[in-house]
PDB file of C-alpha atoms in Angstrom:
ATOM      1  CA  MET A   1     -58.326 -61.256  33.169  1.00 89.00           C
ATOM      2  CA  PHE A   2     -54.867 -59.898  33.889  1.00 96.00           C
ATOM      3  CA  SER A   3     -51.260 -60.485  32.856  1.00 98.00           C
ATOM      4  CA  VAL A   4     -47.948 -60.139  34.666  1.00 98.00           C
ATOM      5  CA  LEU A   5     -44.924 -58.367  33.190  1.00 98.00           C
ATOM      6  CA  PHE A   6     -41.295 -58.746  34.302  1.00 98.00           C
ATOM      7  CA  PRO A   7     -38.687 -56.084  33.417  1.00 97.00           C
ATOM      8  CA  GLY A   8     -35.285 -56.544  31.822  1.00 95.00           C
ATOM      9  CA  GLN A   9     -31.938 -54.795  31.846  1.00 92.00           C
ATOM     10  CA  GLY A  10     -32.117 -51.032  32.338  1.00 89.00           C
ATOM     11  CA  SER A  11     -34.703 -51.101  35.140  1.00 92.00           C
ATOM     12  CA  GLN A  12     -32.158 -51.515  37.933  1.00 94.00           C
ATOM     13  CA  SER A  13     -31.290 -48.964  40.613  1.00 94.00           C
ATOM     14  CA  VAL A  14     -29.208 -49.106  43.794  1.00 96.00           C
ATOM     15  CA  GLY A  15     -31.445 -49.813  46.791  1.00 96.00           C
ATOM     16  CA  MET A  16     -34.238 -51.311  44.715  1.00 96.00           C
ATOM     17  CA  VAL A  17     -36.618 -53.378  46.869  1.00 94.00           C
ATOM     18  CA  LYS A  18     -34.740 -52.298  50.030  1.00 95.00           C
ATOM     19  CA  ASP A  19     -37.932 -51.669  52.040  1.00 96.00           C
ATOM     20  CA  ILE A  20     -39.317 -55.083  51.115  1.00 97.00           C
ATOM     21  CA  TYR A  21     -35.967 -56.715  51.903  1.00 97.00           C
ATOM     22  CA  GLU A  22     -35.901 -55.105  55.369  1.00 97.00           C
ATOM     23  CA  ASN A  23     -39.506 -56.044  56.195  1.00 96.00           C
ATOM     24  CA  PHE A  24     -39.614 -59.761  55.348  1.00 97.00           C
ATOM     25  CA  ASP A  25     -37.183 -62.352  56.681  1.00 97.00           C
ATOM     26  CA  TYR A  26     -37.983 -64.830  53.914  1.00 98.00           C
ATOM     27  CA  VAL A  27     -36.859 -62.208  51.369  1.00 98.00           C
ATOM     28  CA  LYS A  28     -33.551 -61.910  53.252  1.00 98.00           C
ATOM     29  CA  ASP A  29     -33.312 -65.718  53.078  1.00 98.00           C
ATOM     30  CA  LEU A  30     -33.924 -65.586  49.333  1.00 98.00           C
ATOM     31  CA  PHE A  31     -31.157 -62.997  48.907  1.00 98.00           C
ATOM     32  CA  LYS A  32     -28.824 -65.194  50.969  1.00 98.00           C
ATOM     33  CA  LYS A  33     -29.700 -68.176  48.786  1.00 98.00           C
ATOM     34  CA  ALA A  34     -28.869 -66.077  45.707  1.00 98.00           C
ATOM     35  CA  ASP A  35     -25.490 -65.080  47.169  1.00 98.00           C
ATOM     36  CA  GLU A  36     -24.678 -68.746  47.783  1.00 98.00           C
ATOM     37  CA  ALA A  37     -25.777 -69.804  44.284  1.00 97.00           C
ATOM     38  CA  LEU A  38     -23.699 -67.073  42.620  1.00 97.00           C
ATOM     39  CA  ASP A  39     -20.645 -67.339  44.910  1.00 97.00           C
ATOM     40  CA  PHE A  40     -20.630 -63.582  45.498  1.00 97.00           C
ATOM     41  CA  SER A  41     -22.806 -61.060  47.346  1.00 98.00           C
ATOM     42  CA  ILE A  42     -25.380 -59.859  44.825  1.00 98.00           C
ATOM     43  CA  SER A  43     -27.381 -58.721  47.891  1.00 97.00           C
ATOM     44  CA  LYS A  44     -24.757 -56.146  48.844  1.00 97.00           C
ATOM     45  CA  ILE A  45     -24.559 -54.840  45.265  1.00 98.00           C
ATOM     46  CA  ILE A  46     -28.357 -54.473  45.077  1.00 98.00           C
ATOM     47  CA  ILE A  47     -28.785 -52.765  48.452  1.00 97.00           C
ATOM     48  CA  GLU A  48     -25.567 -50.688  48.602  1.00 96.00           C
ATOM     49  CA  GLY A  49     -24.218 -50.443  45.049  1.00 93.00           C
ATOM     50  CA  PRO A  50     -22.156 -48.738  43.770  1.00 97.00           C
ATOM     51  CA  LYS A  51     -24.184 -48.031  40.647  1.00 94.00           C
ATOM     52  CA  GLU A  52     -21.317 -48.746  38.223  1.00 94.00           C
ATOM     53  CA  ILE A  53     -20.961 -52.247  39.684  1.00 95.00           C
ATOM     54  CA  LEU A  54     -24.721 -52.922  39.638  1.00 95.00           C
ATOM     55  CA  ASP A  55     -24.868 -51.708  36.029  1.00 92.00           C
ATOM     56  CA  GLN A  56     -22.347 -54.309  34.856  1.00 91.00           C
ATOM     57  CA  THR A  57     -24.272 -56.882  32.802  1.00 91.00           C
ATOM     58  CA  GLU A  58     -23.012 -59.844  34.837  1.00 93.00           C
ATOM     59  CA  ASN A  59     -24.508 -58.261  37.986  1.00 95.00           C
ATOM     60  CA  THR A  60     -27.565 -56.561  36.476  1.00 95.00           C
ATOM     61  CA  GLN A  61     -29.162 -59.692  35.074  1.00 96.00           C
ATOM     62  CA  PRO A  62     -29.196 -61.837  38.237  1.00 97.00           C
ATOM     63  CA  ALA A  63     -30.008 -58.735  40.345  1.00 97.00           C
ATOM     64  CA  ILE A  64     -33.153 -57.825  38.420  1.00 97.00           C
ATOM     65  CA  PHE A  65     -34.291 -61.440  38.422  1.00 98.00           C
ATOM     66  CA  LEU A  66     -33.740 -61.756  42.194  1.00 98.00           C
ATOM     67  CA  VAL A  67     -35.692 -58.576  42.905  1.00 98.00           C
ATOM     68  CA  SER A  68     -38.569 -59.534  40.593  1.00 98.00           C
ATOM     69  CA  TYR A  69     -38.792 -63.063  41.991  1.00 98.00           C
ATOM     70  CA  ALA A  70     -38.707 -61.766  45.579  1.00 98.00           C
ATOM     71  CA  ILE A  71     -41.537 -59.293  44.943  1.00 98.00           C
ATOM     72  CA  TYR A  72     -43.600 -62.060  43.345  1.00 98.00           C
ATOM     73  CA  GLN A  73     -43.195 -64.234  46.455  1.00 98.00           C
ATOM     74  CA  VAL A  74     -44.210 -61.343  48.721  1.00 97.00           C
ATOM     75  CA  ILE A  75     -47.356 -60.699  46.662  1.00 97.00           C
ATOM     76  CA  LYS A  76     -48.288 -64.382  47.059  1.00 96.00           C
ATOM     77  CA  LYS A  77     -47.703 -64.416  50.817  1.00 96.00           C
ATOM     78  CA  GLU A  78     -48.786 -60.943  51.913  1.00 95.00           C
ATOM     79  CA  THR A  79     -51.741 -59.996  49.700  1.00 94.00           C
ATOM     80  CA  PRO A  80     -55.079 -61.636  48.840  1.00 92.00           C
ATOM     81  CA  PHE A  81     -54.374 -60.978  45.159  1.00 92.00           C
ATOM     82  CA  ASP A  82     -54.197 -64.307  43.288  1.00 94.00           C
ATOM     83  CA  ILE A  83     -51.117 -63.477  41.239  1.00 95.00           C
ATOM     84  CA  ASP A  84     -50.654 -67.138  40.223  1.00 95.00           C
ATOM     85  CA  ASN A  85     -53.943 -66.893  38.332  1.00 95.00           C
ATOM     86  CA  ALA A  86     -52.584 -64.543  35.650  1.00 96.00           C
ATOM     87  CA  ASN A  87     -53.571 -65.450  32.104  1.00 96.00           C
ATOM     88  CA  PHE A  88     -50.186 -64.573  30.647  1.00 98.00           C
ATOM     89  CA  PHE A  89     -46.650 -64.019  31.895  1.00 98.00           C
ATOM     90  CA  ALA A  90     -44.350 -61.924  29.719  1.00 98.00           C
ATOM     91  CA  GLY A  91     -40.809 -60.792  30.463  1.00 98.00           C
ATOM     92  CA  HIS A  92     -38.635 -58.384  28.509  1.00 98.00           C
ATOM     93  CA  SER A  93     -35.405 -60.173  27.529  1.00 97.00           C
ATOM     94  CA  LEU A  94     -33.935 -61.417  30.852  1.00 96.00           C
ATOM     95  CA  GLY A  95     -37.410 -60.791  32.305  1.00 98.00           C
ATOM     96  CA  GLU A  96     -38.516 -63.930  30.490  1.00 98.00           C
ATOM     97  CA  TYR A  97     -36.373 -65.890  32.967  1.00 98.00           C
ATOM     98  CA  SER A  98     -38.281 -64.217  35.823  1.00 98.00           C
ATOM     99  CA  ALA A  99     -41.537 -65.240  34.149  1.00 98.00           C
ATOM    100  CA  LEU A 100     -40.381 -68.856  33.817  1.00 98.00           C
ATOM    101  CA  ALA A 101     -39.203 -69.115  37.436  1.00 98.00           C
ATOM    102  CA  CYS A 102     -42.354 -67.515  38.864  1.00 98.00           C
ATOM    103  CA  SER A 103     -44.503 -69.803  36.724  1.00 98.00           C
ATOM    104  CA  GLY A 104     -42.693 -72.879  38.025  1.00 97.00           C
ATOM    105  CA  VAL A 105     -40.886 -73.868  34.812  1.00 98.00           C
ATOM    106  CA  ILE A 106     -37.387 -73.736  36.340  1.00 98.00           C
ATOM    107  CA  ASN A 107     -36.441 -73.360  39.997  1.00 97.00           C
ATOM    108  CA  PHE A 108     -34.913 -70.310  41.642  1.00 98.00           C
ATOM    109  CA  GLU A 109     -31.323 -71.565  41.980  1.00 97.00           C
ATOM    110  CA  GLU A 110     -31.174 -72.906  38.422  1.00 97.00           C
ATOM    111  CA  THR A 111     -32.536 -69.631  37.071  1.00 98.00           C
ATOM    112  CA  ILE A 112     -30.089 -67.339  38.839  1.00 98.00           C
ATOM    113  CA  LYS A 113     -27.148 -69.565  37.914  1.00 97.00           C
ATOM    114  CA  LEU A 114     -28.306 -69.558  34.285  1.00 97.00           C
ATOM    115  CA  LEU A 115     -28.475 -65.771  34.308  1.00 97.00           C
ATOM    116  CA  LYS A 116     -24.939 -65.498  35.666  1.00 96.00           C
ATOM    117  CA  ILE A 117     -23.749 -67.632  32.744  1.00 97.00           C
ATOM    118  CA  ARG A 118     -26.008 -65.813  30.253  1.00 97.00           C
ATOM    119  CA  ALA A 119     -24.798 -62.371  31.311  1.00 95.00           C
ATOM    120  CA  LYS A 120     -21.137 -63.362  31.062  1.00 95.00           C
ATOM    121  CA  ALA A 121     -21.652 -65.088  27.702  1.00 97.00           C
ATOM    122  CA  MET A 122     -23.503 -62.081  26.244  1.00 95.00           C
ATOM    123  CA  GLN A 123     -20.881 -59.649  27.546  1.00 93.00           C
ATOM    124  CA  ASN A 124     -18.027 -61.732  26.094  1.00 95.00           C
ATOM    125  CA  ALA A 125     -19.664 -62.480  22.727  1.00 96.00           C
ATOM    126  CA  VAL A 126     -18.233 -59.241  21.333  1.00 95.00           C
ATOM    127  CA  PRO A 127     -15.026 -57.634  22.695  1.00 93.00           C
ATOM    128  CA  LYS A 128     -15.663 -54.830  25.178  1.00 85.00           C
ATOM    129  CA  ASN A 129     -16.245 -51.381  23.664  1.00 86.00           C
ATOM    130  CA  GLU A 130     -16.715 -52.820  20.166  1.00 95.00           C
ATOM    131  CA  GLY A 131     -20.500 -53.137  20.149  1.00 96.00           C
ATOM    132  CA  GLY A 132     -23.536 -51.227  21.356  1.00 95.00           C
ATOM    133  CA  MET A 133     -27.202 -50.366  20.910  1.00 96.00           C
ATOM    134  CA  VAL A 134     -29.115 -47.325  19.691  1.00 97.00           C
ATOM    135  CA  ALA A 135     -32.763 -46.493  20.442  1.00 97.00           C
ATOM    136  CA  VAL A 136     -34.587 -44.927  17.487  1.00 98.00           C
ATOM    137  CA  LEU A 137     -37.485 -42.663  18.465  1.00 97.00           C
ATOM    138  CA  GLY A 138     -40.711 -41.738  16.752  1.00 96.00           C
ATOM    139  CA  GLN A 139     -40.511 -44.221  13.902  1.00 95.00           C
ATOM    140  CA  GLU A 140     -42.353 -47.385  12.913  1.00 91.00           C
ATOM    141  CA  ILE A 141     -40.423 -50.634  12.752  1.00 95.00           C
ATOM    142  CA  ASN A 142     -40.950 -51.015   8.991  1.00 96.00           C
ATOM    143  CA  LYS A 143     -39.172 -47.704   8.382  1.00 96.00           C
ATOM    144  CA  ILE A 144     -36.145 -48.780  10.433  1.00 97.00           C
ATOM    145  CA  ASN A 145     -35.988 -52.157   8.697  1.00 96.00           C
ATOM    146  CA  GLU A 146     -36.088 -50.354   5.358  1.00 97.00           C
ATOM    147  CA  ILE A 147     -33.194 -48.056   6.312  1.00 98.00           C
ATOM    148  CA  ILE A 148     -31.091 -51.001   7.530  1.00 98.00           C
ATOM    149  CA  TYR A 149     -31.830 -53.033   4.394  1.00 97.00           C
ATOM    150  CA  ASN A 150     -31.198 -50.179   1.955  1.00 97.00           C
ATOM    151  CA  ASN A 151     -27.811 -49.478   3.545  1.00 97.00           C
ATOM    152  CA  LYS A 152     -26.664 -53.070   4.102  1.00 96.00           C
ATOM    153  CA  ASN A 153     -23.589 -52.503   1.908  1.00 97.00           C
ATOM    154  CA  LYS A 154     -22.561 -49.452   3.985  1.00 97.00           C
ATOM    155  CA  TYR A 155     -23.017 -50.881   7.473  1.00 97.00           C
ATOM    156  CA  LYS A 156     -24.277 -53.970   9.281  1.00 97.00           C
ATOM    157  CA  CYS A 157     -26.868 -53.142  11.914  1.00 98.00           C
ATOM    158  CA  PHE A 158     -29.606 -55.331  13.306  1.00 98.00           C
ATOM    159  CA  LEU A 159     -33.069 -54.793  14.758  1.00 98.00           C
ATOM    160  CA  ALA A 160     -32.810 -55.823  18.430  1.00 98.00           C
ATOM    161  CA  ASN A 161     -35.974 -54.621  20.193  1.00 98.00           C
ATOM    162  CA  ASP A 162     -39.397 -53.648  18.890  1.00 98.00           C
ATOM    163  CA  ASN A 163     -40.402 -52.097  22.211  1.00 97.00           C
ATOM    164  CA  SER A 164     -43.443 -49.964  21.498  1.00 97.00           C
ATOM    165  CA  ILE A 165     -44.993 -47.676  18.943  1.00 93.00           C
ATOM    166  CA  GLY A 166     -42.210 -45.204  18.174  1.00 94.00           C
ATOM    167  CA  GLN A 167     -39.384 -46.985  20.013  1.00 96.00           C
ATOM    168  CA  VAL A 168     -37.151 -49.436  18.188  1.00 98.00           C
ATOM    169  CA  VAL A 169     -33.656 -50.510  19.305  1.00 98.00           C
ATOM    170  CA  VAL A 170     -30.856 -51.387  16.875  1.00 98.00           C
ATOM    171  CA  SER A 171     -27.656 -53.339  17.659  1.00 98.00           C
ATOM    172  CA  GLY A 172     -24.298 -53.487  15.932  1.00 98.00           C
ATOM    173  CA  LYS A 173     -20.590 -52.798  16.067  1.00 97.00           C
ATOM    174  CA  LEU A 174     -19.883 -49.217  17.152  1.00 97.00           C
ATOM    175  CA  TYR A 175     -18.442 -48.135  13.794  1.00 97.00           C
ATOM    176  CA  ASP A 176     -21.536 -49.474  12.015  1.00 98.00           C
ATOM    177  CA  LEU A 177     -23.869 -47.815  14.513  1.00 98.00           C
ATOM    178  CA  GLU A 178     -22.098 -44.501  13.943  1.00 97.00           C
ATOM    179  CA  LYS A 179     -22.858 -44.709  10.217  1.00 98.00           C
ATOM    180  CA  PHE A 180     -26.441 -45.729  11.002  1.00 98.00           C
ATOM    181  CA  VAL A 181     -26.917 -42.759  13.354  1.00 98.00           C
ATOM    182  CA  ASN A 182     -25.519 -40.382  10.725  1.00 97.00           C
ATOM    183  CA  GLU A 183     -28.027 -41.789   8.253  1.00 97.00           C
ATOM    184  CA  LEU A 184     -30.814 -41.160  10.762  1.00 98.00           C
ATOM    185  CA  LYS A 185     -29.627 -37.566  11.234  1.00 97.00           C
ATOM    186  CA  ASN A 186     -29.796 -37.012   7.476  1.00 96.00           C
ATOM    187  CA  LEU A 187     -33.416 -38.185   7.628  1.00 97.00           C
ATOM    188  CA  ASN A 188     -34.180 -36.007  10.699  1.00 97.00           C
ATOM    189  CA  ILE A 189     -34.818 -39.106  12.829  1.00 97.00           C
ATOM    190  CA  LYS A 190     -33.972 -38.931  16.542  1.00 97.00           C
ATOM    191  CA  SER A 191     -31.870 -41.594  18.230  1.00 97.00           C
ATOM    192  CA  ILE A 192     -30.189 -42.194  21.592  1.00 96.00           C
ATOM    193  CA  LYS A 193     -27.095 -44.311  22.248  1.00 94.00           C
ATOM    194  CA  LEU A 194     -27.962 -46.708  25.068  1.00 91.00           C
ATOM    195  CA  PRO A 195     -25.635 -47.208  28.079  1.00 82.00           C
ATOM    196  CA  VAL A 196     -24.875 -50.861  27.296  1.00 85.00           C
ATOM    197  CA  SER A 197     -21.538 -52.452  26.512  1.00 81.00           C
ATOM    198  CA  ALA A 198     -22.626 -55.077  23.996  1.00 92.00           C
ATOM    199  CA  PRO A 199     -24.924 -55.472  20.946  1.00 96.00           C
ATOM    200  CA  PHE A 200     -27.641 -57.650  22.470  1.00 97.00           C
ATOM    201  CA  HIS A 201     -30.352 -59.561  20.586  1.00 98.00           C
ATOM    202  CA  CYS A 202     -28.672 -59.877  17.214  1.00 98.00           C
ATOM    203  CA  ILE A 203     -26.534 -62.374  15.295  1.00 98.00           C
ATOM    204  CA  LEU A 204     -23.378 -60.973  16.935  1.00 98.00           C
ATOM    205  CA  MET A 205     -24.561 -62.805  20.074  1.00 98.00           C
ATOM    206  CA  ASN A 206     -24.187 -66.205  18.387  1.00 98.00           C
ATOM    207  CA  PRO A 207     -21.248 -67.286  20.631  1.00 98.00           C
ATOM    208  CA  ALA A 208     -23.518 -66.690  23.640  1.00 98.00           C
ATOM    209  CA  THR A 209     -26.297 -68.725  22.021  1.00 98.00           C
ATOM    210  CA  ASN A 210     -23.938 -71.679  21.693  1.00 97.00           C
ATOM    211  CA  ILE A 211     -22.980 -71.467  25.374  1.00 98.00           C
ATOM    212  CA  MET A 212     -26.579 -71.136  26.555  1.00 97.00           C
ATOM    213  CA  ARG A 213     -27.763 -74.008  24.350  1.00 97.00           C
ATOM    214  CA  GLU A 214     -25.441 -76.349  26.246  1.00 97.00           C
ATOM    215  CA  GLU A 215     -26.526 -74.980  29.618  1.00 97.00           C
ATOM    216  CA  ILE A 216     -30.280 -74.888  28.973  1.00 97.00           C
ATOM    217  CA  LYS A 217     -30.583 -78.299  27.330  1.00 93.00           C
ATOM    218  CA  ASN A 218     -29.393 -79.972  30.556  1.00 92.00           C
ATOM    219  CA  ILE A 219     -32.132 -78.397  32.676  1.00 96.00           C
ATOM    220  CA  ASN A 220     -35.551 -79.948  33.139  1.00 95.00           C
ATOM    221  CA  PHE A 221     -38.351 -77.546  32.187  1.00 98.00           C
ATOM    222  CA  SER A 222     -41.695 -78.171  33.918  1.00 98.00           C
ATOM    223  CA  GLN A 223     -45.186 -77.309  32.698  1.00 97.00           C
ATOM    224  CA  PRO A 224     -45.820 -73.601  33.401  1.00 97.00           C
ATOM    225  CA  LYS A 225     -48.770 -72.530  35.543  1.00 95.00           C
ATOM    226  CA  ASN A 226     -49.439 -69.731  33.037  1.00 95.00           C
ATOM    227  CA  ASN A 227     -49.057 -69.116  29.323  1.00 96.00           C
ATOM    228  CA  ILE A 228     -45.545 -67.757  28.721  1.00 98.00           C
ATOM    229  CA  VAL A 229     -45.345 -65.175  25.942  1.00 98.00           C
ATOM    230  CA  SER A 230     -42.075 -65.664  24.065  1.00 98.00           C
ATOM    231  CA  ASN A 231     -39.880 -62.721  23.097  1.00 98.00           C
ATOM    232  CA  VAL A 232     -39.009 -64.627  19.915  1.00 98.00           C
ATOM    233  CA  THR A 233     -42.524 -65.323  18.582  1.00 98.00           C
ATOM    234  CA  ALA A 234     -44.645 -62.791  20.524  1.00 98.00           C
ATOM    235  CA  GLU A 235     -47.025 -65.731  21.038  1.00 98.00           C
ATOM    236  CA  PRO A 236     -47.951 -67.665  24.194  1.00 97.00           C
ATOM    237  CA  SER A 237     -46.768 -71.200  24.863  1.00 96.00           C
ATOM    238  CA  ASN A 238     -47.179 -73.704  27.686  1.00 95.00           C
ATOM    239  CA  ASN A 239     -45.122 -76.472  26.081  1.00 97.00           C
ATOM    240  CA  PRO A 240     -41.886 -77.011  28.065  1.00 97.00           C
ATOM    241  CA  ASP A 241     -39.866 -78.236  25.050  1.00 97.00           C
ATOM    242  CA  GLU A 242     -40.982 -75.310  22.918  1.00 97.00           C
ATOM    243  CA  ILE A 243     -40.280 -72.832  25.725  1.00 97.00           C
ATOM    244  CA  LYS A 244     -36.781 -74.285  26.135  1.00 97.00           C
ATOM    245  CA  ASN A 245     -36.026 -74.004  22.412  1.00 97.00           C
ATOM    246  CA  LEU A 246     -37.304 -70.415  22.247  1.00 98.00           C
ATOM    247  CA  LEU A 247     -35.253 -69.425  25.292  1.00 97.00           C
ATOM    248  CA  ILE A 248     -32.109 -70.577  23.486  1.00 97.00           C
ATOM    249  CA  GLN A 249     -33.064 -68.580  20.382  1.00 98.00           C
ATOM    250  CA  GLN A 250     -33.889 -65.511  22.476  1.00 97.00           C
ATOM    251  CA  ILE A 251     -30.221 -64.505  22.899  1.00 97.00           C
ATOM    252  CA  GLU A 252     -29.799 -63.383  19.291  1.00 97.00           C
ATOM    253  CA  LYS A 253     -33.398 -62.874  18.154  1.00 98.00           C
ATOM    254  CA  PRO A 254     -35.143 -59.484  18.368  1.00 98.00           C
ATOM    255  CA  VAL A 255     -37.392 -58.839  21.376  1.00 98.00           C
ATOM    256  CA  ARG A 256     -40.895 -58.514  19.903  1.00 98.00           C
ATOM    257  CA  TRP A 257     -42.375 -56.658  22.875  1.00 98.00           C
ATOM    258  CA  ARG A 258     -44.869 -54.461  21.004  1.00 98.00           C
ATOM    259  CA  GLU A 259     -46.388 -57.473  19.246  1.00 98.00           C
ATOM    260  CA  SER A 260     -46.422 -59.460  22.512  1.00 98.00           C
ATOM    261  CA  ILE A 261     -48.475 -56.794  24.273  1.00 98.00           C
ATOM    262  CA  ILE A 262     -50.830 -56.399  21.288  1.00 98.00           C
ATOM    263  CA  ASN A 263     -51.427 -60.167  21.253  1.00 98.00           C
ATOM    264  CA  ILE A 264     -52.145 -60.233  24.995  1.00 98.00           C
ATOM    265  CA  ILE A 265     -54.646 -57.379  24.636  1.00 98.00           C
ATOM    266  CA  LYS A 266     -56.300 -59.105  21.660  1.00 97.00           C
ATOM    267  CA  ALA A 267     -56.771 -62.170  23.881  1.00 97.00           C
ATOM    268  CA  GLY A 268     -58.968 -60.057  26.148  1.00 96.00           C
ATOM    269  CA  ASN A 269     -56.499 -58.767  28.747  1.00 94.00           C
ATOM    270  CA  GLN A 270     -56.900 -55.147  29.802  1.00 93.00           C
ATOM    271  CA  LYS A 271     -54.954 -55.249  33.095  1.00 96.00           C
ATOM    272  CA  PHE A 272     -51.174 -55.544  33.444  1.00 97.00           C
ATOM    273  CA  ILE A 273     -49.152 -55.896  36.648  1.00 97.00           C
ATOM    274  CA  GLU A 274     -45.466 -55.033  36.332  1.00 98.00           C
ATOM    275  CA  ILE A 275     -43.441 -56.883  38.972  1.00 98.00           C
ATOM    276  CA  GLY A 276     -39.856 -55.782  39.493  1.00 97.00           C
ATOM    277  CA  PRO A 277     -37.760 -52.625  39.657  1.00 96.00           C
ATOM    278  CA  GLY A 278     -38.827 -49.469  37.821  1.00 93.00           C
ATOM    279  CA  LYS A 279     -41.762 -48.699  35.563  1.00 95.00           C
ATOM    280  CA  VAL A 280     -40.155 -49.084  32.132  1.00 95.00           C
ATOM    281  CA  LEU A 281     -42.551 -51.723  30.837  1.00 97.00           C
ATOM    282  CA  SER A 282     -45.629 -49.813  31.989  1.00 97.00           C
ATOM    283  CA  GLY A 283     -44.412 -46.844  29.968  1.00 96.00           C
ATOM    284  CA  LEU A 284     -43.970 -48.994  26.870  1.00 97.00           C
ATOM    285  CA  VAL A 285     -47.407 -50.594  27.282  1.00 98.00           C
ATOM    286  CA  LYS A 286     -49.071 -47.182  27.654  1.00 96.00           C
ATOM    287  CA  ARG A 287     -47.585 -46.145  24.306  1.00 95.00           C
ATOM    288  CA  ILE A 288     -49.037 -49.282  22.726  1.00 96.00           C
ATOM    289  CA  ASP A 289     -52.540 -48.902  24.225  1.00 97.00           C
ATOM    290  CA  ARG A 290     -53.548 -46.020  26.501  1.00 96.00           C
ATOM    291  CA  ASN A 291     -56.783 -47.746  27.555  1.00 96.00           C
ATOM    292  CA  VAL A 292     -55.253 -50.589  29.554  1.00 97.00           C
ATOM    293  CA  GLU A 293     -54.956 -50.640  33.347  1.00 96.00           C
ATOM    294  CA  LEU A 294     -51.393 -50.693  34.669  1.00 97.00           C
ATOM    295  CA  ILE A 295     -50.200 -51.557  38.166  1.00 96.00           C
ATOM    296  CA  GLN A 296     -46.577 -51.548  39.318  1.00 96.00           C
ATOM    297  CA  VAL A 297     -45.364 -53.442  42.376  1.00 97.00           C
ATOM    298  CA  ASN A 298     -41.847 -52.719  43.588  1.00 95.00           C
ATOM    299  CA  ASN A 299     -42.143 -51.377  47.159  1.00 95.00           C
ATOM    300  CA  ILE A 300     -44.157 -51.675  50.380  1.00 94.00           C
ATOM    301  CA  ASN A 301     -46.565 -48.941  49.364  1.00 94.00           C
ATOM    302  CA  ASP A 302     -47.349 -50.772  46.111  1.00 95.00           C
ATOM    303  CA  LEU A 303     -48.002 -53.967  48.084  1.00 91.00           C
ATOM    304  CA  ASN A 304     -50.460 -52.144  50.327  1.00 87.00           C
ATOM    305  CA  ASN A 305     -52.270 -50.771  47.283  1.00 86.00           C
ATOM    306  CA  LEU A 306     -52.506 -54.294  45.863  1.00 85.00           C
ATOM    307  CA  LYS A 307     -54.136 -55.495  49.095  1.00 73.00           C
ATOM    308  CA  ASN A 308     -56.946 -52.988  48.548  1.00 67.00           C
ATOM    309  CA  LEU A 309     -57.714 -53.977  44.950  1.00 58.00           C
TER     310      LEU A 309
END
């Protein structure tokens, strides 16, 4: 038994998947198809940068999806590994869209167009430089929830990501986050301000939810080939209507990644394959359970290793 993981925002880098892009013509065709669907050259931004343009939310989200989807197709065509036979697919935030496309729920063009709209809606939900996110280190989620609740009259912050044991992300307006961080300092709790320009996965994203509800409801969702683990519930689903509803909620609901991984492991999975740029998810999984097997696939060398499994 094995499961496939798809990364979210923060895993991107200029030149990601360049060696795969240069080696397979059908990957170049896929990139061209993405450019046409988006009406701009996401290919050029991925391969050449610059970093500050790639890191803009409206470019990052479709870029990471395109790279993840392309790698998935290469694994299917170039290796004997039966990647379609995964027990579970799980994606972190926008990675859930990669999971849905690779599992056949929505097609490639629809997915990348949705992500262009999603990224813009999330970026515009709160005026630029008014919101942000802070990663809290070395603390359990219950402790962070307690701090937020006990100080609700001083500041309004929201749990956004329960990533792993000892890593929780909090969203809010910048002035509220500043008060929250000061509170953490008083308690000798470490935190890091994340390089994002909006407070994702909290109620402040409600305007984006309303936009995405209208977009998603008009798309036909097919039966997935695999069980899709929802960020919202941390539970698997293969019901298209349920998956659609949860995807709408996902914009402003916390990402329950730690619970998702725990539930997959409890179901008997001990092997995870991370498909897409970087190794962020593998790091999070290792902190949840050191005994699992982790494989990353994001370059030619990784593909060759997969052939020998």
